Each structure stands twice: as C-alpha cells, then as structure tokens.
CSV table of C-alpha atoms and ligand atoms in Angstrom, one decimal:
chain,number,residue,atom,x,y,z
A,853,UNK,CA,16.4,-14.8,22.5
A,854,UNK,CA,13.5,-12.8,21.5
A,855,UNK,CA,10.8,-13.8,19.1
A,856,UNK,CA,11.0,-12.7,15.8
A,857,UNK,CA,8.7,-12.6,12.8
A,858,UNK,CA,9.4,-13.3,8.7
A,859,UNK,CA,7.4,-11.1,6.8
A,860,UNK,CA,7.2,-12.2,2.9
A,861,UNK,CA,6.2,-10.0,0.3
A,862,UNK,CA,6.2,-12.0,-3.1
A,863,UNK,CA,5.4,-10.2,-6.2
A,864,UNK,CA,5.4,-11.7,-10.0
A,865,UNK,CA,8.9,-11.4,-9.8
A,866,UNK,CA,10.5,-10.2,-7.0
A,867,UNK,CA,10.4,-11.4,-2.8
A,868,UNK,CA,10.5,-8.6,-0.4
A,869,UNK,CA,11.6,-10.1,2.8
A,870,UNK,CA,11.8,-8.8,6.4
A,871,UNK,CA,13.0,-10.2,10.2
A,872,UNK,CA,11.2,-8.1,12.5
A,873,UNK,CA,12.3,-8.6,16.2
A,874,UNK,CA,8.9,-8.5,17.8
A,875,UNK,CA,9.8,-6.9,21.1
A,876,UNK,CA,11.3,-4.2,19.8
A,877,UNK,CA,9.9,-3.8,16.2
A,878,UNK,CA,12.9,-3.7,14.4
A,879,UNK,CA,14.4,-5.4,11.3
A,880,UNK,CA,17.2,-7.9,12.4
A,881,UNK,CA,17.8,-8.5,9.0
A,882,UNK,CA,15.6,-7.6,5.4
A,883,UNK,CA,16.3,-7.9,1.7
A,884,UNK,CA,14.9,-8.3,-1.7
A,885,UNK,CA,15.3,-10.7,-4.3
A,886,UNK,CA,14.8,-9.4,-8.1
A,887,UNK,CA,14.2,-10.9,-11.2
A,888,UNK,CA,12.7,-14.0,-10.8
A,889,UNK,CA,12.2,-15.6,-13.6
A,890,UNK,CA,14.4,-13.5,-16.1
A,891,UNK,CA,18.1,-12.9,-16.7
A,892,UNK,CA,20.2,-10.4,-14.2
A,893,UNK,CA,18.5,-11.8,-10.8
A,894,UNK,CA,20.0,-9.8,-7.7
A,895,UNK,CA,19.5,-10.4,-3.9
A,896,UNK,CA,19.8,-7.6,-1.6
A,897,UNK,CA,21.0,-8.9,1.8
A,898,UNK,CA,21.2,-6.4,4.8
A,899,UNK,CA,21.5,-7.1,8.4
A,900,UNK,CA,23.6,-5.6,11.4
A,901,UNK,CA,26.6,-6.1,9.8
A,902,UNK,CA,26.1,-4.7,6.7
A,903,UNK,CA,24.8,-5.4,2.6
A,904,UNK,CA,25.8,-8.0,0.9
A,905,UNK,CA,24.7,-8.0,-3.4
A,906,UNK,CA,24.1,-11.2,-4.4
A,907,UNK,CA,23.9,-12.1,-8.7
A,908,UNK,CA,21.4,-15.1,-8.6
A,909,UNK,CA,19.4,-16.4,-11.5
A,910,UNK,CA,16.6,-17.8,-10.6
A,911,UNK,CA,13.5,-19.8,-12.1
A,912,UNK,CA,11.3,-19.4,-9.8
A,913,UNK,CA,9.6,-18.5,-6.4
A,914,UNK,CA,10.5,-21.7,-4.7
A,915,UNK,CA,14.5,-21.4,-5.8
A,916,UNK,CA,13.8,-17.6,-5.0
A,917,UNK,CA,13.1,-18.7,-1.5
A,918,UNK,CA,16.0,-21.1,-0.9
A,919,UNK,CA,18.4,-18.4,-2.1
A,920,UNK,CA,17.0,-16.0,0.7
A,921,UNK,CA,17.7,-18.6,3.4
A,922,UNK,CA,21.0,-19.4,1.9
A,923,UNK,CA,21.7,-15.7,2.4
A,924,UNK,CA,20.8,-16.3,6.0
A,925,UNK,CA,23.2,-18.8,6.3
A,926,UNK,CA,26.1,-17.6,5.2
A,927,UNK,CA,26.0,-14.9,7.0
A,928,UNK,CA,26.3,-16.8,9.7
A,929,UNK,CA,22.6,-16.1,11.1
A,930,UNK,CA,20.5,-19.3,9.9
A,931,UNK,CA,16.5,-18.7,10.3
A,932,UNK,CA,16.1,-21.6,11.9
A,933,UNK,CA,18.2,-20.4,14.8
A,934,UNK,CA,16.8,-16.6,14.9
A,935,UNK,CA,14.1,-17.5,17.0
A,936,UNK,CA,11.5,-17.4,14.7
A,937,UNK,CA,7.4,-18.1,15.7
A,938,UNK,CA,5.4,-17.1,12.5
A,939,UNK,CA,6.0,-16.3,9.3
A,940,UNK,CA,3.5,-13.4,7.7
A,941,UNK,CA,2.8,-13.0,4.8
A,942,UNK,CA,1.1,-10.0,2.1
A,943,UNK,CA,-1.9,-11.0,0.3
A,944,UNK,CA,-3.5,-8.2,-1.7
A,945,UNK,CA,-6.8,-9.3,-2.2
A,946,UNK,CA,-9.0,-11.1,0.6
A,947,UNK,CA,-12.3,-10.5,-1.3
A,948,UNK,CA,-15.3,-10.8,1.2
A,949,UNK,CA,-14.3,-13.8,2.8
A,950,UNK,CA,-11.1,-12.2,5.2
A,951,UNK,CA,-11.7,-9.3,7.3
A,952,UNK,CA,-8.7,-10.4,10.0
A,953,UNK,CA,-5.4,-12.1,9.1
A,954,UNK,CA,-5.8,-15.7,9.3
A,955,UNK,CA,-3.5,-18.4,9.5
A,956,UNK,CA,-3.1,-20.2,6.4
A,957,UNK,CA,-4.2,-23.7,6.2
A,958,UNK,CA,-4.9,-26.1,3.2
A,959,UNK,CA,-8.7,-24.0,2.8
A,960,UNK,CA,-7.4,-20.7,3.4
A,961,UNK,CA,-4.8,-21.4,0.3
A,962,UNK,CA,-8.0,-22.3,-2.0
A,963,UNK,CA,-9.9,-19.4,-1.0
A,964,UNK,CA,-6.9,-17.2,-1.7
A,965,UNK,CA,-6.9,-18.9,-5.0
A,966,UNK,CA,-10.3,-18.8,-5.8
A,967,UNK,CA,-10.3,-14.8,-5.4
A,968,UNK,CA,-7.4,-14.9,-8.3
A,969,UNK,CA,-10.0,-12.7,-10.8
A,970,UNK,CA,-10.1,-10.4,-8.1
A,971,UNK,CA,-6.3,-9.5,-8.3
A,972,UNK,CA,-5.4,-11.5,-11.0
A,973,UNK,CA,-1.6,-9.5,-11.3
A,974,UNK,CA,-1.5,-10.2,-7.3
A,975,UNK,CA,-2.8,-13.2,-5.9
A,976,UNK,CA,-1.0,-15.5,-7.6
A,977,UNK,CA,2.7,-14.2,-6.5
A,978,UNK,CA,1.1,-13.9,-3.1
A,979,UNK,CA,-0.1,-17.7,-3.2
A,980,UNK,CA,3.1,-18.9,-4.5
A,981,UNK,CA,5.2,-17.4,-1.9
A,982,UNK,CA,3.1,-19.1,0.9
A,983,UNK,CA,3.2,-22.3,-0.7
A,984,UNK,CA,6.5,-22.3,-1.1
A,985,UNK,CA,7.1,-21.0,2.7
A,986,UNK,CA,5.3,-23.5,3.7
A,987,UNK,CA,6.9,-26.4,2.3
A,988,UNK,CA,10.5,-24.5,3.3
A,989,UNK,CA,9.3,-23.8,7.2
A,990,UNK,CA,6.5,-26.3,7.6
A,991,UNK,CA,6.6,-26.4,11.5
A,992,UNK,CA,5.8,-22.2,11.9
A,993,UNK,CA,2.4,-20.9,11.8
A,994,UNK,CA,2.4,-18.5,8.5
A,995,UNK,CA,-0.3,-15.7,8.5
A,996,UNK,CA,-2.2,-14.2,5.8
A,997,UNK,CA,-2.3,-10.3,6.0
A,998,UNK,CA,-4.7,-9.2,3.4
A,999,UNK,CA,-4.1,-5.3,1.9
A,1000,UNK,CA,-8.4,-5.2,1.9
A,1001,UNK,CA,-9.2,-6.5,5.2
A,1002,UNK,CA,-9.1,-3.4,6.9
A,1003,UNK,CA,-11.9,-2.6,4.7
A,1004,UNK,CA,-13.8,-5.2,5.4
A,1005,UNK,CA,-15.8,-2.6,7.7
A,1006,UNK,CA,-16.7,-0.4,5.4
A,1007,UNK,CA,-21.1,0.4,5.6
A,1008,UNK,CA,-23.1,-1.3,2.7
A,1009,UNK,CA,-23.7,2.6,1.7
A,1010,UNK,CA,-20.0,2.6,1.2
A,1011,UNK,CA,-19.0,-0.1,-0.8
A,1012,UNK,CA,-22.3,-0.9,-3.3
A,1013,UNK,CA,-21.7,0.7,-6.3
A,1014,UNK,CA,-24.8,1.5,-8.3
A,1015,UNK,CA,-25.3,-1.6,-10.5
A,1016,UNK,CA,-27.9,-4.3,-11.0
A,1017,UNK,CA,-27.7,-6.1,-8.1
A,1018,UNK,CA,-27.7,-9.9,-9.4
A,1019,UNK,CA,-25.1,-8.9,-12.0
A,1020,UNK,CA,-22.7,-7.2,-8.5
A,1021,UNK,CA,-23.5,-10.5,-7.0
A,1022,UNK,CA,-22.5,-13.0,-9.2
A,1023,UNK,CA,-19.5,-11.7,-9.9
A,1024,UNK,CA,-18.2,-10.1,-6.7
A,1025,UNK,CA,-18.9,-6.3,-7.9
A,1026,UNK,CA,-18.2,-4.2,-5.3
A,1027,UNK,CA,-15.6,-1.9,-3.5
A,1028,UNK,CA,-13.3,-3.6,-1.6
A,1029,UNK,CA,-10.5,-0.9,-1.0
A,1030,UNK,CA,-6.6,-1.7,-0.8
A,1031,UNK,CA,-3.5,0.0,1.2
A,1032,UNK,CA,-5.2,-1.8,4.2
A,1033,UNK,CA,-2.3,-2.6,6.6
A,1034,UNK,CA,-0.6,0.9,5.7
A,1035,UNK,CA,-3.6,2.8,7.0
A,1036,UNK,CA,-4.1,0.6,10.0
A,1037,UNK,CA,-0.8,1.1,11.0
A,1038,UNK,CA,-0.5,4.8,10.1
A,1039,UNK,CA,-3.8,5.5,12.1
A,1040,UNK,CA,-2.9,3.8,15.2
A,1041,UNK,CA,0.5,5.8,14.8
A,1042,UNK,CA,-1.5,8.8,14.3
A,1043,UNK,CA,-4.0,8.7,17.3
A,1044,UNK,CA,-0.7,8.3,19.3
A,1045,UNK,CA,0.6,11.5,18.4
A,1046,UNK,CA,-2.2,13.2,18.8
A,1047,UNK,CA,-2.9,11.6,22.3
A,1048,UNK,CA,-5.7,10.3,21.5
A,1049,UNK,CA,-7.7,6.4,21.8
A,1050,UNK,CA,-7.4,5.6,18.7
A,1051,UNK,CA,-11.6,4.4,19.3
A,1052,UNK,CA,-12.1,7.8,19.9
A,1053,UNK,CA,-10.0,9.5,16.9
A,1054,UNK,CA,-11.3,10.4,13.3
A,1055,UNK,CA,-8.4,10.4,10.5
A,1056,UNK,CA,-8.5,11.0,6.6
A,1057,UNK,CA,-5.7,9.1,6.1
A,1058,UNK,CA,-3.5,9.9,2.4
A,1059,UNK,CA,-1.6,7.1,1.3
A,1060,UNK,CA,0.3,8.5,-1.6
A,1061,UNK,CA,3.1,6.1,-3.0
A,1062,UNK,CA,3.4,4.4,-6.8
A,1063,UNK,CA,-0.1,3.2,-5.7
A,1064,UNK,CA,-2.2,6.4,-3.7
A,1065,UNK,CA,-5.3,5.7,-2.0
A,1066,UNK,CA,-7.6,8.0,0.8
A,1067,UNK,CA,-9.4,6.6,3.4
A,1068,UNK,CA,-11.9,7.8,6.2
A,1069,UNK,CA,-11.3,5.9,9.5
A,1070,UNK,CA,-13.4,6.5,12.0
A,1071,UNK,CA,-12.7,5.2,15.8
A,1072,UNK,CA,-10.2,2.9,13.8
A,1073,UNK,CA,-12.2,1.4,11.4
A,1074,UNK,CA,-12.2,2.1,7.7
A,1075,UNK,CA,-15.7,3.7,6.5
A,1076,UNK,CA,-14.8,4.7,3.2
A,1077,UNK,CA,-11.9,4.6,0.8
A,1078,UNK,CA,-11.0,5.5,-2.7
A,1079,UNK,CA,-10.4,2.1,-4.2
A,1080,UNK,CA,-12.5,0.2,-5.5
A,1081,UNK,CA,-12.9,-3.7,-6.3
A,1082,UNK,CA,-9.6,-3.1,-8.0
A,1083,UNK,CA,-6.6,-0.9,-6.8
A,1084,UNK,CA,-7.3,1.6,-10.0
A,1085,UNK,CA,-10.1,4.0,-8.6
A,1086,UNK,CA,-10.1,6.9,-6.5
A,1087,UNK,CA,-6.7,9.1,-6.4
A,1088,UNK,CA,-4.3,9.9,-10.0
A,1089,UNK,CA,-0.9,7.5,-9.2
A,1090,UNK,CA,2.1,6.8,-11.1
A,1091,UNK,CA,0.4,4.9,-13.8
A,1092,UNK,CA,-2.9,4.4,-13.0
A,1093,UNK,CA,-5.8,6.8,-13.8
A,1094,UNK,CA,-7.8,6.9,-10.8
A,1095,UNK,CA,-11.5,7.9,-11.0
A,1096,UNK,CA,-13.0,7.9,-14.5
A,1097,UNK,CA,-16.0,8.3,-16.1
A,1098,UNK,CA,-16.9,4.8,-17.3
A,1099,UNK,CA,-18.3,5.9,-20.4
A,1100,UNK,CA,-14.8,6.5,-21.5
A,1101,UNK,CA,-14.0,2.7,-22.0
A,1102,UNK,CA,-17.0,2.2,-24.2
A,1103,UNK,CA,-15.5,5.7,-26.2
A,1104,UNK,CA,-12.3,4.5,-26.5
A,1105,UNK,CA,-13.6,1.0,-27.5
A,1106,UNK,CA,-16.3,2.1,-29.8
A,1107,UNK,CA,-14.2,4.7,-31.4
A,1108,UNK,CA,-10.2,3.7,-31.2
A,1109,UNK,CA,-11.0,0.0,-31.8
A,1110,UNK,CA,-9.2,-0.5,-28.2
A,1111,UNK,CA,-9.7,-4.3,-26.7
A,1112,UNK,CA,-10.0,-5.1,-23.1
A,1113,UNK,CA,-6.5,-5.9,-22.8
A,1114,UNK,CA,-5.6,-2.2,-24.6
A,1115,UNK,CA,-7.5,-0.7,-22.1
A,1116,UNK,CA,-6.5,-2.5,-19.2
A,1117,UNK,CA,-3.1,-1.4,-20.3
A,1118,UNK,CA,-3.6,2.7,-20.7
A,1119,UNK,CA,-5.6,2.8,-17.4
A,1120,UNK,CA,-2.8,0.9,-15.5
A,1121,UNK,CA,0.0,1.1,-16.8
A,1122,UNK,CA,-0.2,4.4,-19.2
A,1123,UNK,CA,-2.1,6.6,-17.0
A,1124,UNK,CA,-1.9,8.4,-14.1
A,1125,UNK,CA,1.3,11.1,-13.7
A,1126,UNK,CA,2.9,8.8,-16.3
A,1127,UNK,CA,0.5,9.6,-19.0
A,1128,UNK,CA,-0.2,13.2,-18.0
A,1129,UNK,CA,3.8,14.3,-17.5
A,1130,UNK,CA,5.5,11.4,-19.0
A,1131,UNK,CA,7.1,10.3,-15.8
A,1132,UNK,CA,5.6,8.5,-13.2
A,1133,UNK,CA,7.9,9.1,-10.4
A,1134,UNK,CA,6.8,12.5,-8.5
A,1135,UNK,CA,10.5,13.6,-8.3
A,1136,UNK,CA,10.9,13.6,-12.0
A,1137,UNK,CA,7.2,15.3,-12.8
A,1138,UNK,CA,8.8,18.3,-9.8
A,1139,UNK,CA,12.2,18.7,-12.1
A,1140,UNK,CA,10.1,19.0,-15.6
A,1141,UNK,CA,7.6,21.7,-14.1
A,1142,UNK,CA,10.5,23.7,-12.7
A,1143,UNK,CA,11.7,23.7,-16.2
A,1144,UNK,CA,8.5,25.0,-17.0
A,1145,UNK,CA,7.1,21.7,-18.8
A,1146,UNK,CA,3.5,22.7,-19.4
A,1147,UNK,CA,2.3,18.5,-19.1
A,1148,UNK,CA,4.0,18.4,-16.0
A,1149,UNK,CA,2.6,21.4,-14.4
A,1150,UNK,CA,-1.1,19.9,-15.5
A,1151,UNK,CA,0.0,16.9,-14.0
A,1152,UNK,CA,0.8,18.5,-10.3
A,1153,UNK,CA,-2.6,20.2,-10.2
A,1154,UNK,CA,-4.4,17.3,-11.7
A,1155,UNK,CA,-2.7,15.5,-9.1
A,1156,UNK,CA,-3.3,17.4,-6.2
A,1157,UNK,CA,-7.0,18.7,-7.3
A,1158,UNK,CA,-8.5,14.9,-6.9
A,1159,UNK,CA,-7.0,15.0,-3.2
A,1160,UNK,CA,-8.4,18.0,-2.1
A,1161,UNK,CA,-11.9,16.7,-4.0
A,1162,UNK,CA,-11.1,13.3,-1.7
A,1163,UNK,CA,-10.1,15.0,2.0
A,1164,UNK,CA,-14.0,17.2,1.1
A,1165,UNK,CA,-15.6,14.1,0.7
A,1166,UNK,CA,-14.5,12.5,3.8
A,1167,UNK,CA,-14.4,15.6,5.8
A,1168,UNK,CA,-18.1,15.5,4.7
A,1169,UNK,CA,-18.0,11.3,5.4
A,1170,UNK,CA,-16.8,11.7,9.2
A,1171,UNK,CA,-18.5,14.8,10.2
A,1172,UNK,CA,-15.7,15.6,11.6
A,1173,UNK,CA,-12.1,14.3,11.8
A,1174,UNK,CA,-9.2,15.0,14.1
A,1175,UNK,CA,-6.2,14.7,12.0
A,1176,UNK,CA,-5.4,14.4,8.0
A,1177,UNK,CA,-2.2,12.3,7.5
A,1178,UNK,CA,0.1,12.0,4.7
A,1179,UNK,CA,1.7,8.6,4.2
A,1180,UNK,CA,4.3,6.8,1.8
A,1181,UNK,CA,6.9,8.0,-0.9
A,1182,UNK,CA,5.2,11.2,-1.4
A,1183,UNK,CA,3.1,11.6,1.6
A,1184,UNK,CA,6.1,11.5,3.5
A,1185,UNK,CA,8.6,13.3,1.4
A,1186,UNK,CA,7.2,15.7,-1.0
A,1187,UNK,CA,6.1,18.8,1.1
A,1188,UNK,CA,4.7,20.7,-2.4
A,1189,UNK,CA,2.1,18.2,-2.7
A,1190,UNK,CA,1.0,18.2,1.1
A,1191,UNK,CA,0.7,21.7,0.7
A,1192,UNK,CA,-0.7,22.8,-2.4
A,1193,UNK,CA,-3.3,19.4,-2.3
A,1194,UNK,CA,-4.8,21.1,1.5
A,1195,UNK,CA,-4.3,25.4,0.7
A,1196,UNK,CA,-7.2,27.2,0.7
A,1197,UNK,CA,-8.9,25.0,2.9
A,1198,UNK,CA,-8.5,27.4,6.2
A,1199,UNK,CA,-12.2,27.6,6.7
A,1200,UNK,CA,-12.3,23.8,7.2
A,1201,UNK,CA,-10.0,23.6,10.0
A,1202,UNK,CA,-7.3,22.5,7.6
A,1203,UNK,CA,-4.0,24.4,7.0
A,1204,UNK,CA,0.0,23.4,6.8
A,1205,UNK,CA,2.5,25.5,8.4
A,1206,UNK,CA,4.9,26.0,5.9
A,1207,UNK,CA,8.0,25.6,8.1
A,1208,UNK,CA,7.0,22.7,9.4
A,1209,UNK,CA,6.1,21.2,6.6
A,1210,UNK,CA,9.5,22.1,4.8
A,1211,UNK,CA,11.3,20.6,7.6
A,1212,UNK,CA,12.9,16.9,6.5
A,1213,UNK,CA,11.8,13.9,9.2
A,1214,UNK,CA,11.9,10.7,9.2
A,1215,UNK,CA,9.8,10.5,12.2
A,1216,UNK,CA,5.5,10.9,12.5
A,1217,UNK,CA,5.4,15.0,13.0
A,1218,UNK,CA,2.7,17.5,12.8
A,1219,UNK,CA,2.5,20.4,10.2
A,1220,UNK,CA,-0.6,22.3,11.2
A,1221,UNK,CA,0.1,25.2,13.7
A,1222,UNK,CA,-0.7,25.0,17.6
A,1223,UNK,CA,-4.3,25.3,17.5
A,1224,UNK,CA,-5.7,24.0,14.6
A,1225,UNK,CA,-8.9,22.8,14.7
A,1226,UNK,CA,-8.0,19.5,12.0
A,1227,UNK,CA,-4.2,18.4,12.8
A,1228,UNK,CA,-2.0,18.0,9.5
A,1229,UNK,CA,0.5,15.2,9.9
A,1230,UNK,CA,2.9,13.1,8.5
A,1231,UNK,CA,3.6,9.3,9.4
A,1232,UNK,CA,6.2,7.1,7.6
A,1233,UNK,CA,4.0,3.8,7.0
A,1234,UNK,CA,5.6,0.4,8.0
A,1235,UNK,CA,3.4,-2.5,6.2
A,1236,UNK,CA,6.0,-5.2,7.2
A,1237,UNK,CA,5.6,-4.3,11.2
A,1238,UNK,CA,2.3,-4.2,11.0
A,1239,UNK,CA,2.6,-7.7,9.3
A,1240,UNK,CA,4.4,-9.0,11.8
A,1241,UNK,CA,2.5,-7.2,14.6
A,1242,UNK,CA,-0.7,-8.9,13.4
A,1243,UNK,CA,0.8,-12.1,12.7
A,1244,UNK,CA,2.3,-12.7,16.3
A,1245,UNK,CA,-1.4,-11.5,17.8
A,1246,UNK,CA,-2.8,-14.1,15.7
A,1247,UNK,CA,-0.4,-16.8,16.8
A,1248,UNK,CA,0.3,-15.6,20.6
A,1249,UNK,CA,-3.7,-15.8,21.5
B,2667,AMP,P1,6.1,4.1,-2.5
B,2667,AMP,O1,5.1,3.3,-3.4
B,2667,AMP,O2,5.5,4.4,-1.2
B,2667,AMP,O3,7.4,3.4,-2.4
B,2667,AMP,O4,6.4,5.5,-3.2
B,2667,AMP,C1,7.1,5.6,-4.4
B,2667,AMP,C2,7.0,6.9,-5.0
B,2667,AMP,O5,7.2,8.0,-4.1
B,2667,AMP,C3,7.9,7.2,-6.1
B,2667,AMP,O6,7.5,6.7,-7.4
B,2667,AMP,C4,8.1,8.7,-6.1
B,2667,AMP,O7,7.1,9.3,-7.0
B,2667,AMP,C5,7.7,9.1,-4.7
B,2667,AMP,N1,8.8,9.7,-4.0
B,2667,AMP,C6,9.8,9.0,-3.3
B,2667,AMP,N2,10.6,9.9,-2.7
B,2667,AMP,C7,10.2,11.1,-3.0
B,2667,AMP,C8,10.6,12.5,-2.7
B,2667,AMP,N3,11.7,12.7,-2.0
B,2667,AMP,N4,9.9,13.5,-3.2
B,2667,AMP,C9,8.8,13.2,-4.0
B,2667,AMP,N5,8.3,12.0,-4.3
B,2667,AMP,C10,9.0,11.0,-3.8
C-alpha cells in the first residue's frame, strides 16, 4: 500500500478535505463539509467509485470531523486502513515566526493562536481543525502549511512599509504576503515547462481566484508580492478592494461617520468586482458587460489595469523574468482577462497568442508565441498537493 496524505482545510464553517496518494499525487478520495454551525449542513463525498451527498447538521468542527471519517467508513475505505503517515493541514497566517511547514506540537498550536490578530477571520478555523485532528488521529504527525511562509523570504526593502518603526514593531506591522503554497507549487510547475532549474528561473506569478495576489519569485523564492500584513492589498478581487490610498478610511470615517467595523466591511466584503459591477464572480461581471453594463465594463478595466501596473512593477523588481503565469479560477479560465491585463506590452517581451490562449486546458500550457522573449503561461494551482508534498518531506526526513 502506498502512503498517503490528509490534507485539512478548515474554514469558519466549512472542512475541505483531501487523500492525496503521495507516489502518484492524486486524490484517492476528497470532499467538503458545509455549514458548520448553521441549519442545511451538506457533506460532499467523492472517491473512485463515485459522490455520495450527505445532509448532516452539525455544531461544530470536532462533530464536522467525525462525520468526514464516518463518510470514510461507510464507504467501505476507513482512514485508518488507507495507509495514512501525516495529516497536513492549511494555516493562513504564520506571522514571522514560520517560514517552513512545521509539525504541530503543543507550542506550535499557541503560536498559531497567538498570531489570531493577524488573521482573526482565519486562524481560528485553522486551529480548530488541527485540534480536533489531533485528538481524532493522535498517533500521525499533522503539519502546519502556512499560506505566508513562502514569503517569509521576501528582502527587508520589500516587506517594511513606511511607518514609525516602534509603532510596526509592537504590533507586527508589516507585509507578510498570502497565496503562499499556490505560488510555490505553480512556480515549480512553471520552471518545469519551461525546462528550466527552477534556482535558475524568474516568474511573476498571477494568482487570480475569489482572492488575487502577484508575486515576483526569483530562483524560487518569493521577493515581492502584492499582499500585505492582511490578504486585502495589492490586486482588485471579488470583494476586496486591493490597493488604496489610506487616506480614504480617515474620509470615509471623518465624513460618513463609518466605524472600523463599517469599513472593514466595504473594503472586504463590499469592494473589489463586487462593489464596482455588482457581482463578484468574473463570469457574471463578463455576461453584464456583453450586455453593455457600463459598471461592469469599468470593472474589467479596473480589473485588469492594477495587473498590468503589478506585472511593471515586478518586471522592474526581477530585472528580468522568464515566464508570467496565470493561476486559479480566472487565471486559468478566463482568456479575456489574460489578454487584455498583458496587450500592449510587446516591447517588454510580453505578448499572448491569441489562439493559444483561446484554447480550453486543463493542463500547464504556454500562450506566448515560439520566440518570445518573456513566456506567457497558464498553470492550474494544486494547494492541497503541495500540502501534502510538503507535509510528507517534513515527516519522511
Ligand atoms: P478560486 O478562488 O481560485 O476558486 O476562483 C474563483 C473565481 O474564479 C470565481 O469567483 C470566478 O470569478 C472565477 N472563475 C471560475 N471559473 C471561471 C471561468 N470559466 N471564467 C472566468 N472566471 C472564472
């Protein structure tokens, strides 16, 4: 039997779970539990021999957890017999204190805790998940993956922000960058396609999902990214704003009356393509601009504009770089955006071929022509292999 990997993703209310087969890569088995904690709770249950849909209430992560493994068993394929050797697990915020994954012990679930300000929406979901995993599978090793890690390399230069220094210090001020496993996985992905060591390769990696970030990696190694010490700066996402002048909160709070918490909310949760084109999902925003919606046509090119400002900052950041690549729900499907975010920038290196571009894949592909000096690609991320890749590292050395 092969070794295989559980990769937990816990969110407020919801467990994304995944059995990777770690000599092959692939899921033996993944699902997602809904819900927890509400009315209308639904567990998704897919392996080899098909779906099952599963109505379950439950209260809470712990409960959440014994329903998955339930699932498991009644299928006939208990964990406890699937040859499992680690479980991994998503942690969004590592702070300062992680820049590898880590296996979790009784200190490593403090310091996760302590960082709680950090990713206050986050960390807690995260940290109840590998509690509870714990307790349920307390002879396996289970690893911390941390979304910033990655940019735990980023130069001084990079992440200080401009700010009195003691006030940065005392309270953790600085960028720390998110989308970490994506882009490690992606770029390692990408230097294969180009043929290249991957020590050797520079990449502006695009990670444009619900949550869109950029990142310059040079030789592997993250040297500057677009979020900052929270996952709201840099790129325009579904609902979040992206970069801002600061000046605006003190505006809207001076001159709307609008609290923290009012704030909070508009930037998160009311910005972004949501705000602009009253949709958040990039499929939707496509539709209303073909109809000739005027807010949704803004949106597009507001959209785009901030990742052609990005890929000239880090094109600028690098020196040089190899390859752009366009990663996650809309990196990977929406040729419009990939096109219209990189035209007119020919006498950078950097141009799409329209026909490759327009062709559907679901594997990593190139859509620059033969010959171009800056490579155009397109890699479907995989966080929860690159969880499990990292966790069995950790646990095989
Ligand atoms: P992710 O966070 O990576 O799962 O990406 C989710 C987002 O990807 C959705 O909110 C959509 O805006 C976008 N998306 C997914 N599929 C497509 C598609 N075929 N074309 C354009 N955007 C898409």
């Amino acid at each position: 039997m092969t070794a295989t990997v559980l990769v937990l993703n816990c969110g407020s209310s919801s467990i994304k779970y995944r059995l990777v087969d770690t000599g092959n890569g692939t899921a033996t088995t993944q699902g997602l539990l809904e819900r927890i904690g509400e009315s209308g709770g639904r567990l998704r249950h897919e392996d080899s021999d098909g779906v099952r849909e599963i109505d379950v209430d439950v209260p809470d992560h712990e409960r959440g957890l014994r329903e998955i493994m339930r699932a498991f068993d009644e299928t006939g394929r208990p964990l406890a017999e699937s040859g499992l050797v680690a479980v991994g697990h998503r942690v969004v915020h590592g702070g300062d204190r992680f820049a590898d994954p880590v296996v979790v012990d009784d200190d490593v679930e403090a310091t996760i805790e302590a960082l709680t300000p950090l990713a206050p929406l986050h960390n807690p979901p995260n940290l109840a998940g590998i509690q509870v995993a714990r307790r349920a599978l307390p002879d396996l090793p289970h690893v911390a993956v941390f979304d910033t890690a990655f940019h735990q390399s980023l130069p001084a230069s990079a992440y200080t922000y401009a700010l009195d220094t003691s006030t940065a210090a005392e309270h953790g001020v600085r960028r720390y960058g998110f989308h970490g496993t994506s882009v490690s996985y992606v770029s390692h992905e990408a230097a294969r396609l180009l043929e290249r060591r991957l020590e050797d390769t520079n990449l502006i990696v695009l990670h444009l999902g619900n949550g869109a970030s950029a990142t310059a990696v040079r030789g592997g190694r993250s040297v500057d990214t677009s979020m900052g010490l929270t996952p709201l700066e840099g790129l325009v996402m579904g609902t979040r704003s992206g970069d801002l002048d600061p000046g605006i909160l003190f505006h809207l709070r001076r001159e709307a009356g609008m609290a923290v918490d009012d704030l909070d909310d508009l930037l998160n949760r009311r910005s972004g393509l949501l705000g602009l084109a009253g949709a958040n999902d990039m499929r939707e925003v496509h539709r209303r601009a073909r109809e000739g919606d005027e807010h949704a046509l803004l949106a597009r090119e507001v959209y785009c504009h901030r990742i052609r400002h990005y890929v000239g900052a880090y094109l600028a950041v690098l020196g040089h770089a190899h390859a752009v690549v366009f990663t996650a729900g809309i990196g990977e499907n929406d040729a419009w955006v990939r096109s219209h975010s990189l035209s007119g920038l020919r006498r950078l290196g950097i141009e799409v071929d329209h026909v490759r571009n327009a062709l559907p894949g679901r594997r990593a592909h190139v859509i620059s022509p033969d010959g171009a000096e800056v490579a155009v690609m397109v890699v479907p991320t995989d966080e929860e292999l690159e969880i499990a890749r990292q966790a069995i590292s950790l646990v095989a050395t």
